[in-house]
Amino acid sequence: MTAEKIDGVALTNMILAGAHHLTNNAKKIDALNVFPVPDGDTGTNMNLSMTSGANEVKKLKSEHAADVANAFSKGLLMGARGNSGVILSQIFRGFAKGMDNKETVTVKDLAACFDSGVKTAYKAVMKPVEGTILTVAKDAAKEAIKLAETENNLIVLMEKVLAEAKASLKRTPDLLPVLKEVGVVDSGGQGLVTIYEGFLAALKGEELPESSLELEMEEMVNAEHHRVTQDFMNTSDIVFGYCTEFMVKFESDKLAENPYDEEAFRQELSEIGDSLLVVSDDEIVKVHVHSETPGTCLSLGQRYGSLINMKIENMREQHIALVGESEKAVSKELEEYAIVTVAMGKGLKALFESLGASVVIEGGQTMNPSTKDITDAINKANARNVIILPNNKNIRMAADQAAELAEVDAVVVPTTTIPQGITAMLAFHPEADILANKEAMDEARRQVKTGQVTYAVRDTQIEGIPIKNGNFMGIEDGKIKATHQDKAETTKLLLQEMISEDSEILTILYGEDVDKKEIDTLVAYIEDAYEDLEIEVHHGDQPIYSYIFSVE
Amino acid sequence: MSIEINTKDGQVTITNDVIATIAGGTAVECYGIVGMASKSQIRDGIAEILRKENYSRGIIVRQEDDKLHIDMYIIVSYGTKISEVASNVQSQVKYTLNKSLGLNIDSVNIYIQGVRVAKD
């Protein structure tokens, strides 16, 4: 093997070293696992997948690089376990494809393999989550491609790839909030870094020490804590109340009496606590455990040597403090979305607010708000995107102007009635962008039939229908459909016009001039006359209009 | 149909649509899934990948004597180990529904409705 080219034998060595290194570190990777499901098996799964790939390579014993890569890919696919295992199998499936049946591999080829691996891996997912093994593989591959233009030495390439993978791994908490919260790096990403470490060591012809992974005890402890806190919500649900951490410095005379056995020690501790971590080398053992009897844990440790760096915390008290804090937190941040709308009457205002309107401007048929009123409302809403619902055709112009003047993104959904406004609000989707929302809300408001009952203030004639001062009028979407001297009769005539066989829901907003008895009588009538109709009644408290109906 | 949870302060009703949407959203984030498929492909067109708002057409939530079962119809990526992808979806859906709704799902049944071969 030279530093410029590797053959199947060298590639086999790399894969075996990667697999071996991963086996040695699987447990630590398990401890990091909080995403996507904190079940602590990422390391185990990756290890099983990797071992299956390595076994195929071992069986093959070929000097042909592409053959080795293909065998590795096949083994990984067959042995893929868990999410991380499947991703790993895809990365190396692409890697093998990138090898393009070459017998030996140069720097350029290897870089192309890494790149091809990333491309294949990304293809197999609908919504790639960044901050995972995918991101680590991608960043490392990018570095490889860049370097391959000028570099011929494979060891240098692998060193750079590993360095970038490590750097990318360090960035994963910035991309994935759950990692940041727990204070760990992504477990799958860590697994890939471990494999790359193995690759590099094999290229250099070095032996990797067992458990050389630079993984802080602190990270593992954080992960353990998080897994525990996820499982309960109430302080009283905490079973083991004291978080206990300590180190034992081995002393030879004590060890002579009590030989140290990590498995046995772990077993003993697991009987009196959980969230257990025991990590040891020749000189020291570090322990993290949640227990009701921290003293007992310390005593168990003391059998092997002297205690150093002890820390015991009462988690119940911490939890109480934490819960209190989160309740106090109030956000004054800029909102993503606000809806500004116009309505008259306390009831309607409350109705719009309950649907999520940020600002309801007082106004309507006889009192149109000005452009300035709407502009002020937009500013008051304090949001990046503002949707304006004028709910009246006379206010539409002012709303359009205000939207143009606004410093933030503002759009008008041209609702002309209160029911249209309400229906438009129901179509609002906070996750969609503003134009999609505008479209959906506009579409929704067109589906509504609006009816209004009001009275005439003078004698007049509209569309051939004579109307006397004081008579009631039933208006459907701007057209007078009924008129009568009796309010109840007008209402019935209007409803007859509006309700068809396809109608499902009738919403009634009754005005300030309607009393409880009157609305009850009306509802009883409708229930009787239209049996299949679902009726919703709200006290709109609006002036001028006795009733506002919407039929859907 | 909906799920009702009784608490000391009153009742919480969660419609199946909510469960389907959460389950679908979780599933498409799983590695190896390229989409949710309709449960009746003949009627809705062959191997149509459902948009977010239609997830409920590919997810059925069933309640049988206090036990919750979810059937999910999915399309996976070619070249992945399908059994593993499916089991990842199962565990992730169970986990997410438990965390966000406090529901314990008894079974998540996965129906692979298609395999998407990615273009090179």
XYZ file of C-alpha atoms in Angstrom:
672
model
C 0.000 0.000 0.000
C 1.168 3.482 -0.757
C -0.181 6.728 0.552
C -1.600 7.499 -2.891
C -3.570 4.356 -3.561
C -5.337 1.680 -1.595
C -6.484 -1.734 -2.719
C -9.077 -4.166 -1.417
C -6.805 -5.430 1.337
C -6.247 -1.957 2.708
C -9.933 -1.164 2.471
C -10.720 -4.379 4.308
C -8.371 -3.318 7.080
C -10.047 0.075 7.297
C -13.497 -1.449 7.564
C -12.424 -3.980 10.176
C -10.726 -1.284 12.239
C -13.805 0.916 11.999
C -16.045 -1.930 13.108
C -13.722 -2.903 15.931
C -13.473 0.670 17.162
C -17.250 1.012 17.069
C -17.696 -2.176 19.075
C -15.445 -0.795 21.768
C -17.439 2.398 22.018
C -20.988 1.196 21.446
C -22.019 1.617 25.075
C -20.903 5.200 25.218
C -22.783 5.967 22.032
C -25.866 4.358 23.554
C -25.642 6.786 26.439
C -25.771 9.752 24.069
C -28.921 8.579 22.361
C -31.722 11.092 22.895
C -32.921 11.465 19.306
C -35.252 10.450 17.701
C -36.360 8.109 20.468
C -34.287 8.158 23.630
C -34.092 4.409 23.978
C -30.343 4.254 24.288
C -29.654 1.751 21.547
C -27.991 3.758 18.775
C -24.526 2.432 19.566
C -25.739 -1.137 19.858
C -27.671 -0.901 16.603
C -24.834 0.699 14.676
C -22.434 -1.839 16.064
C -24.577 -4.790 15.011
C -25.041 -3.301 11.551
C -21.356 -2.551 11.188
C -20.313 -5.994 12.412
C -22.579 -7.611 9.854
C -20.894 -5.507 7.140
C -17.423 -6.325 8.446
C -18.188 -10.047 8.498
C -19.059 -10.031 4.795
C -15.793 -8.252 4.061
C -13.853 -10.772 6.148
C -15.450 -13.678 4.283
C -14.629 -12.166 0.892
C -10.864 -11.611 1.363
C -10.490 -9.756 -1.927
C -7.790 -7.445 -3.278
C -10.328 -5.677 -5.443
C -11.464 -2.485 -3.733
C -14.888 -2.203 -5.345
C -15.663 -5.836 -4.506
C -14.818 -5.181 -0.879
C -16.989 -2.084 -0.802
C -19.877 -3.977 -2.384
C -19.590 -6.832 0.092
C -19.505 -4.305 2.915
C -22.593 -2.576 1.549
C -24.430 -5.891 1.222
C -23.526 -6.941 4.762
C -24.646 -3.608 6.150
C -27.958 -3.815 4.372
C -28.628 -7.326 5.621
C -27.635 -6.502 9.151
C -29.116 -3.010 9.345
C -30.644 -2.415 12.741
C -32.421 0.670 13.972
C -32.618 4.079 12.376
C -28.901 4.749 12.570
C -28.101 1.303 11.158
C -30.340 1.897 8.155
C -28.760 5.296 7.521
C -25.302 3.761 7.824
C -26.233 1.095 5.292
C -27.358 3.805 2.871
C -24.213 5.878 3.310
C -22.046 2.887 2.442
C -24.371 1.685 -0.293
C -23.710 4.994 -2.008
C -20.046 4.712 -1.049
C -19.803 1.370 -2.854
C -21.640 2.755 -5.874
C -19.161 5.630 -6.020
C -16.299 3.140 -6.218
C -17.356 2.463 -9.800
C -15.779 -1.014 -10.023
C -12.259 0.293 -9.418
C -9.585 -2.103 -8.296
C -7.628 0.538 -6.431
C -8.734 3.806 -4.971
C -7.067 7.215 -5.137
C -7.802 10.322 -3.130
C -10.173 11.569 -5.805
C -11.999 8.248 -5.899
C -12.355 8.091 -2.146
C -13.719 11.620 -2.016
C -16.210 10.714 -4.741
C -17.247 7.664 -2.691
C -17.938 9.753 0.382
C -19.916 12.187 -1.740
C -21.901 9.452 -3.449
C -22.667 7.934 -0.041
C -24.146 11.181 1.217
C -26.231 11.619 -1.917
C -27.682 8.133 -1.635
C -28.363 8.557 2.058
C -30.238 11.811 1.567
C -32.354 10.320 -1.202
C -33.961 7.828 1.117
C -35.631 10.321 3.389
C -38.557 12.611 2.832
C -37.630 15.182 5.457
C -33.948 14.951 6.368
C -33.390 16.074 9.935
C -30.217 18.149 10.171
C -27.988 17.773 13.191
C -27.838 14.003 12.817
C -25.494 11.444 11.311
C -26.661 12.705 7.892
C -25.248 16.156 8.545
C -21.968 14.773 9.853
C -21.571 12.572 6.760
C -22.444 15.481 4.474
C -19.991 17.948 5.991
C -17.200 15.376 5.975
C -17.858 14.486 2.334
C -17.829 18.135 1.325
C -14.426 18.533 2.935
C -13.189 15.438 1.074
C -14.293 16.769 -2.311
C -12.673 20.114 -1.655
C -9.395 18.582 -0.561
C -9.232 16.019 -3.371
C -8.548 18.779 -5.890
C -5.111 19.465 -4.469
C -4.182 16.545 -2.250
C -2.823 13.154 -3.256
C -2.144 11.602 0.110
C -4.928 9.389 1.376
C -3.858 9.686 5.004
C -4.040 13.465 4.805
C -7.477 13.184 3.219
C -8.789 10.857 5.893
C -7.330 13.084 8.606
C -9.177 16.074 7.197
C -12.374 14.099 6.728
C -12.232 12.950 10.330
C -11.445 16.445 11.595
C -14.395 17.893 9.702
C -16.682 15.088 10.862
C -15.685 15.863 14.447
C -16.271 19.578 13.940
C -19.634 18.869 12.370
C -20.511 16.585 15.264
C -19.750 19.405 17.692
C -22.196 21.597 15.775
C -25.071 19.124 15.936
C -26.539 20.607 19.158
C -26.932 23.931 17.349
C -29.015 22.275 14.667
C -31.126 19.967 16.754
C -32.716 21.623 19.796
C -33.282 18.382 21.676
C -29.529 17.776 21.710
C -28.827 21.257 22.978
C -31.382 20.881 25.715
C -29.702 17.744 26.956
C -26.205 18.987 26.274
C -25.006 16.104 24.139
C -23.902 15.607 20.559
C -25.846 13.382 18.165
C -25.313 9.715 18.914
C -25.490 8.530 15.302
C -23.030 11.228 14.279
C -20.729 10.120 17.053
C -20.976 6.589 15.699
C -19.891 7.703 12.237
C -16.979 9.672 13.684
C -15.939 6.533 15.543
C -15.956 4.536 12.308
C -13.895 7.209 10.546
C -11.435 7.116 13.449
C -11.047 3.430 12.766
C -10.511 4.075 9.048
C -7.763 6.583 9.741
C -6.004 4.384 12.264
C -5.938 1.520 9.741
C -4.550 3.796 7.024
C -1.796 4.921 9.328
C -1.233 1.370 10.508
C -1.913 2.324 14.112
C -3.637 0.336 16.781
C -6.549 2.079 18.417
C -6.739 1.815 22.172
C -9.927 0.432 23.610
C -12.432 3.194 24.341
C -10.394 6.048 22.987
C -13.561 8.000 22.314
C -13.403 11.544 23.537
C -16.715 11.448 25.249
C -17.126 13.407 28.369
C -18.692 11.749 31.364
C -20.604 14.990 31.647
C -22.322 14.445 28.316
C -23.387 10.991 29.302
C -24.686 12.234 32.638
C -26.688 14.930 30.881
C -28.225 12.369 28.607
C -29.162 10.184 31.567
C -30.774 13.116 33.337
C -32.757 14.042 30.316
C -34.039 10.536 29.795
C -35.258 10.519 33.365
C -36.937 13.914 33.272
C -38.771 12.929 30.119
C -40.467 10.144 31.963
C -42.208 12.158 34.638
C -43.971 15.454 34.867
C -44.779 15.724 38.570
C -42.212 16.210 41.277
C -43.925 13.483 43.288
C -43.270 11.007 40.488
C -39.523 11.064 41.094
C -38.674 7.638 42.459
C -34.978 8.131 43.124
C -34.483 11.592 44.554
C -30.731 12.081 44.829
C -28.436 12.466 41.892
C -25.156 11.088 43.093
C -21.834 11.365 41.309
C -18.487 10.268 42.606
C -15.156 8.836 41.638
C -13.272 6.121 43.394
C -9.503 6.107 43.222
C -8.474 2.490 43.418
C -6.232 1.495 46.326
C -4.258 -1.710 45.978
C -4.739 -2.970 49.537
C -8.515 -2.541 49.278
C -8.539 -4.199 45.878
C -6.670 -7.143 47.324
C -9.541 -7.646 49.709
C -12.313 -6.714 47.270
C -11.301 -7.302 43.665
C -13.010 -4.793 41.402
C -15.479 -6.186 38.893
C -17.263 -3.536 36.840
C -20.228 -5.721 35.924
C -20.841 -6.807 39.517
C -20.470 -3.251 40.815
C -22.934 -1.981 38.225
C -25.360 -4.728 39.158
C -25.192 -3.810 42.852
C -25.827 -0.143 42.158
C -28.673 -0.836 39.757
C -30.536 -2.521 42.599
C -30.690 0.696 44.625
C -30.957 3.276 41.871
C -31.326 4.053 38.213
C -29.868 6.299 35.464
C -26.703 4.441 36.178
C -23.355 5.072 34.543
C -20.171 3.292 35.578
C -16.991 4.023 33.665
C -13.647 2.740 34.821
C -10.028 2.399 33.849
C -7.036 1.014 35.737
C -6.861 3.819 38.268
C -10.300 5.203 38.705
C -13.994 4.441 38.426
C -16.557 7.176 37.774
C -20.108 6.620 38.930
C -23.334 8.477 38.256
C -26.508 7.153 39.833
C -29.938 8.332 40.981
C -30.782 6.763 44.285
C -32.755 7.212 47.482
C -29.740 6.124 49.501
C -26.692 8.020 48.238
C -24.784 6.956 51.371
C -25.062 3.305 50.431
C -23.777 4.038 46.941
C -20.738 5.804 48.385
C -20.087 2.938 50.784
C -20.195 0.446 47.924
C -17.615 2.494 46.067
C -15.425 2.920 49.088
C -14.715 -0.783 49.188
C -12.368 -0.348 46.229
C -10.530 2.783 47.241
C -10.870 6.387 48.345
C -13.662 8.686 47.252
C -12.869 11.802 45.272
C -14.986 14.491 43.564
C -18.322 13.739 45.198
C -21.508 15.560 44.273
C -24.997 14.828 45.581
C -28.033 16.817 44.534
C -31.642 16.718 45.631
C -33.551 16.372 42.383
C -36.988 16.904 43.902
C -36.028 20.383 45.053
C -34.465 21.088 41.677
C -37.579 19.959 39.898
C -39.835 22.163 42.003
C -37.601 25.147 41.228
C -37.615 24.268 37.541
C -41.390 23.952 37.301
C -41.842 27.294 39.074
C -39.447 28.973 36.704
C -41.074 27.792 33.546
C -44.418 29.107 34.696
C -42.953 32.526 35.264
C -41.420 32.793 31.849
C -43.389 35.188 29.692
C -42.502 35.883 26.114
C -42.519 39.403 24.814
C -41.014 38.388 21.557
C -42.176 39.360 18.130
C -44.999 37.054 17.082
C -44.788 35.204 13.807
C -48.368 35.945 12.820
C -51.110 38.347 13.828
C -54.614 38.782 12.558
C -56.186 42.234 12.580
C -59.898 42.402 12.053
C -62.835 44.771 12.313
C -66.058 44.174 14.216
C -68.724 45.992 16.111
C -70.134 44.811 19.427
C -68.632 43.235 22.517
C -69.771 39.739 21.643
C -68.279 39.760 18.171
C -65.063 41.217 19.508
C -64.806 38.431 22.065
C -65.650 35.869 19.410
C -62.847 37.051 17.132
C -60.411 37.175 20.015
C -61.291 33.668 21.041
C -60.521 32.550 17.498
C -57.070 34.093 17.750
C -57.386 37.627 16.411
C -54.643 39.832 17.875
C -56.413 43.156 17.442
C -60.116 43.773 16.842
C -60.826 47.275 15.621
C -64.170 48.685 16.645
C -66.132 49.464 13.497
C -68.573 48.273 10.903
C -71.406 49.422 8.706
C -71.870 52.934 10.021
C -68.453 53.522 11.497
C -65.660 52.648 9.107
C -62.187 52.681 10.597
C -59.615 54.812 8.802
C -56.375 53.668 7.236
C -54.586 55.047 10.265
C -56.741 53.012 12.648
C -55.731 49.884 10.767
C -52.058 50.891 10.559
C -52.035 51.467 14.312
C -53.591 48.060 14.834
C -50.890 46.451 12.672
C -48.180 48.071 14.780
C -49.887 47.062 17.983
C -50.066 43.462 16.807
C -46.236 43.247 16.936
C -45.817 40.459 14.426
C -43.710 39.601 11.388
C -46.759 38.779 9.270
C -50.135 40.437 9.571
C -53.376 39.321 7.978
C -56.157 41.900 7.791
C -59.826 40.939 7.621
C -61.943 44.042 6.930
C -65.281 42.197 7.162
C -66.974 44.952 5.217
C -66.645 46.082 1.630
C -66.480 49.744 2.678
C -63.389 49.037 4.775
C -61.597 47.074 2.066
C -59.891 50.145 0.569
C -58.596 51.406 3.878
C -57.316 47.933 4.672
C -55.500 47.689 1.341
C -53.824 51.010 1.933
C -52.813 50.086 5.439
C -51.329 46.832 4.164
C -49.241 48.757 1.645
C -48.031 51.218 4.248
C -47.184 48.551 6.790
C -43.516 47.938 7.576
C -44.117 44.247 8.089
C -45.580 41.726 5.669
C -49.291 42.465 5.565
C -52.016 41.054 3.362
C -55.744 41.665 3.138
C -58.226 38.829 2.832
C -61.183 40.725 1.379
C -63.917 39.527 3.708
C -67.099 41.536 3.314
C -69.148 40.185 6.215
C -68.610 39.035 9.788
C -69.314 35.362 8.980
C -66.787 35.508 6.162
C -64.270 36.891 8.617
C -64.964 34.122 11.095
C -64.706 31.390 8.481
C -61.515 32.908 7.105
C -60.009 32.818 10.593
C -60.810 29.138 10.924
C -58.856 28.483 7.727
C -55.769 30.173 9.156
C -52.773 27.870 9.539
C -49.887 29.216 11.629
C -47.341 26.933 9.978
C -48.121 27.900 6.398
C -46.571 30.972 4.801
C -48.507 34.172 4.474
C -49.450 33.804 0.820
C -50.676 30.258 1.291
C -52.728 31.484 4.219
C -54.160 34.330 2.207
C -55.196 31.917 -0.491
C -56.733 29.393 1.900
C -58.575 32.061 3.863
C -59.888 33.696 0.726
C -61.060 30.334 -0.544
C -62.779 29.634 2.779
C -64.570 32.952 2.973
C -66.078 32.351 -0.467
C -67.779 29.207 0.806
C -69.945 31.074 3.284
C -73.414 32.424 2.703
C -74.120 35.437 4.858
C -77.544 36.620 5.907
C -78.363 39.743 7.848
C -81.554 41.057 9.363
C -81.851 44.782 9.904
C -84.417 47.590 9.639
C -85.001 50.325 7.086
C -84.411 53.910 8.177
C -86.540 55.493 5.464
C -89.069 54.605 2.784
C -87.279 53.285 -0.256
C -87.447 50.904 -3.163
C -84.639 48.496 -3.918
C -84.692 46.211 -6.943
C -88.382 46.762 -7.326
C -89.216 45.874 -3.740
C -90.807 48.739 -1.832
C -89.652 49.071 1.763
C -91.265 51.246 4.389
C -89.432 53.091 7.159
C -89.185 50.813 10.190
C -89.782 47.617 8.244
C -87.326 44.765 8.555
C -85.134 43.540 5.730
C -83.479 40.193 5.217
C -80.280 40.545 3.198
C -78.327 37.681 1.700
C -74.845 38.573 0.507
C -75.831 42.155 -0.226
C -79.149 41.363 -1.911
C -82.454 42.027 -0.203
C -84.309 38.713 -0.129
C -87.133 39.419 2.316
C -88.956 42.304 3.841
C -91.778 42.395 6.372
C -92.996 44.577 9.195
C -92.379 41.774 11.660
C -88.796 40.874 12.585
C -89.480 37.191 13.205
C -91.333 36.847 9.921
C -88.521 38.575 7.990
C -86.017 36.250 9.619
C -87.966 33.165 8.623
C -88.336 34.352 5.032
C -84.612 35.026 4.825
C -83.712 31.625 6.242
C -85.967 29.930 3.707
C -83.941 31.610 0.986
C -80.601 30.735 2.480
C -80.983 27.181 3.694
C -80.874 24.438 1.095
C -80.649 20.669 1.304
C -76.861 20.829 1.254
C -76.649 23.210 4.203
C -75.015 21.690 7.255
C -74.308 24.390 9.780
C -76.169 27.550 10.628
C -74.399 30.046 12.828
C -76.481 32.772 14.453
C -74.945 35.940 15.843
C -77.675 37.911 17.536
C -77.527 41.621 18.089
C -77.930 43.990 21.029
C -81.665 44.454 20.353
C -82.463 40.744 20.637
C -83.339 39.318 24.052
C -82.963 35.764 25.356
C -86.599 34.855 24.855
C -86.577 35.984 21.274
C -83.504 33.980 20.343
C -84.864 30.898 22.116
C -88.068 31.110 20.118
C -86.135 31.475 16.890
C -83.840 28.527 17.645
C -86.849 26.366 18.519
C -88.436 27.294 15.212
C -85.305 26.487 13.195
C -84.756 23.174 14.980
C -88.283 22.245 14.109
C -88.248 23.398 10.504
C -84.761 22.175 9.558
C -84.160 18.972 11.477
C -80.792 18.056 9.965
C -79.215 21.434 10.471
C -76.605 21.982 13.143
C -77.141 25.286 14.904
C -74.574 27.432 16.677
C -75.661 30.515 18.562
C -73.440 33.382 19.759
C -74.339 36.638 21.398
C -72.663 39.101 19.067
C -74.069 42.152 20.781
C -73.749 44.077 17.518
C -75.800 47.210 16.801
C -77.905 47.684 13.647
C -78.125 44.035 12.689
C -80.546 42.015 14.753
C -79.232 38.800 13.306
C -76.212 37.810 11.333
C -76.425 34.299 9.876
C -73.883 32.178 8.174
C -74.806 29.033 6.333
C -72.235 26.439 5.336
C -64.566 8.720 16.254
C -62.376 10.198 18.901
C -60.393 9.335 21.992
C -61.671 10.526 25.338
C -59.510 10.957 28.368
C -61.105 11.608 31.734
C -59.214 13.802 34.147
C -60.233 15.211 37.493
C -60.876 18.596 35.894
C -63.010 17.305 33.060
C -62.782 15.534 29.782
C -60.309 15.777 26.958
C -61.453 14.671 23.545
C -58.904 14.045 20.844
C -60.174 13.342 17.368
C -58.617 10.703 15.197
C -57.492 13.370 12.812
C -55.170 14.769 15.442
C -53.675 11.373 16.085
C -53.340 10.691 12.380
C -51.646 14.011 11.729
C -49.137 13.553 14.528
C -48.453 9.959 13.540
C -48.023 10.964 9.892
C -45.773 13.885 10.694
C -43.613 11.647 12.837
C -43.452 8.916 10.227
C -42.239 11.129 7.403
C -39.353 12.284 9.585
C -38.194 8.695 9.929
C -35.301 7.660 7.802
C -36.184 5.551 4.777
C -39.727 6.826 4.404
C -40.451 8.693 1.209
C -44.096 9.291 1.908
C -47.455 8.338 3.228
C -49.712 6.496 0.834
C -53.441 6.295 0.563
C -54.979 3.147 1.979
C -57.079 2.678 -1.124
C -54.677 3.112 -3.965
C -56.991 1.890 -6.686
C -59.492 4.600 -5.963
C -57.038 7.374 -5.247
C -54.521 6.608 -7.972
C -51.547 4.314 -7.893
C -48.929 4.961 -5.214
C -49.945 8.532 -4.742
C -47.874 10.230 -2.085
C -50.188 12.067 0.236
C -49.766 15.678 1.127
C -49.677 16.703 4.753
C -53.343 17.627 4.951
C -54.359 14.223 3.608
C -52.363 12.041 5.972
C -55.528 10.795 7.544
C -56.321 8.972 4.297
C -53.293 6.813 4.877
C -53.628 6.399 8.613
C -56.393 4.610 10.405
C -56.881 4.946 14.114
C -58.923 2.180 15.678
C -60.117 1.877 19.222
C -61.013 -1.604 20.389
C -61.964 -2.157 24.035
C -59.808 0.624 25.422
C -56.914 -0.328 23.193
C -55.568 1.884 20.466
C -54.364 0.558 17.162
C -52.945 2.525 14.287
C -52.639 1.307 10.719
C -50.246 3.282 8.562
C -49.806 3.038 4.809
C -46.356 4.121 3.720
C -43.934 4.216 0.808
C -40.301 3.418 1.519
C -37.071 4.103 -0.274
C -35.577 1.396 -2.472
C -32.467 -0.226 -1.045
C -33.271 0.227 2.600
C -33.985 -2.640 4.913
C -37.738 -2.406 4.901
C -38.346 -4.339 8.105
C -36.043 -1.997 10.010
C -37.529 1.133 8.498
C -40.967 -0.117 9.489
C -39.914 -0.943 13.016
C -38.321 2.494 13.374
C -41.591 4.081 12.326
C -43.431 1.935 14.841
C -41.259 2.881 17.778
C -41.043 6.527 16.811
C -44.793 6.893 16.325
C -45.484 5.194 19.629
C -42.971 7.397 21.380
C -44.189 10.661 19.885
C -47.859 9.962 20.535
C -47.057 9.056 24.086
C -45.058 12.253 24.593
C -47.444 14.651 22.899
C -50.818 13.177 23.770
C -50.049 10.836 26.645
C -51.570 8.002 24.673
C -50.369 4.454 24.877
C -50.702 2.850 21.505
C -51.073 -0.896 21.597
C -50.083 -1.551 18.036
C -48.801 0.347 15.061
C -49.347 -1.736 11.952
C -47.347 -0.769 8.913
C -48.497 -1.483 5.393
C -45.836 -0.886 2.778
C -47.778 0.386 -0.219
C -44.861 1.129 -2.473
C -41.116 1.321 -2.958
C -39.710 4.448 -4.476
C -36.618 3.935 -6.617
C -34.519 7.077 -6.512
C -33.152 8.342 -9.798
C -29.371 8.446 -10.108
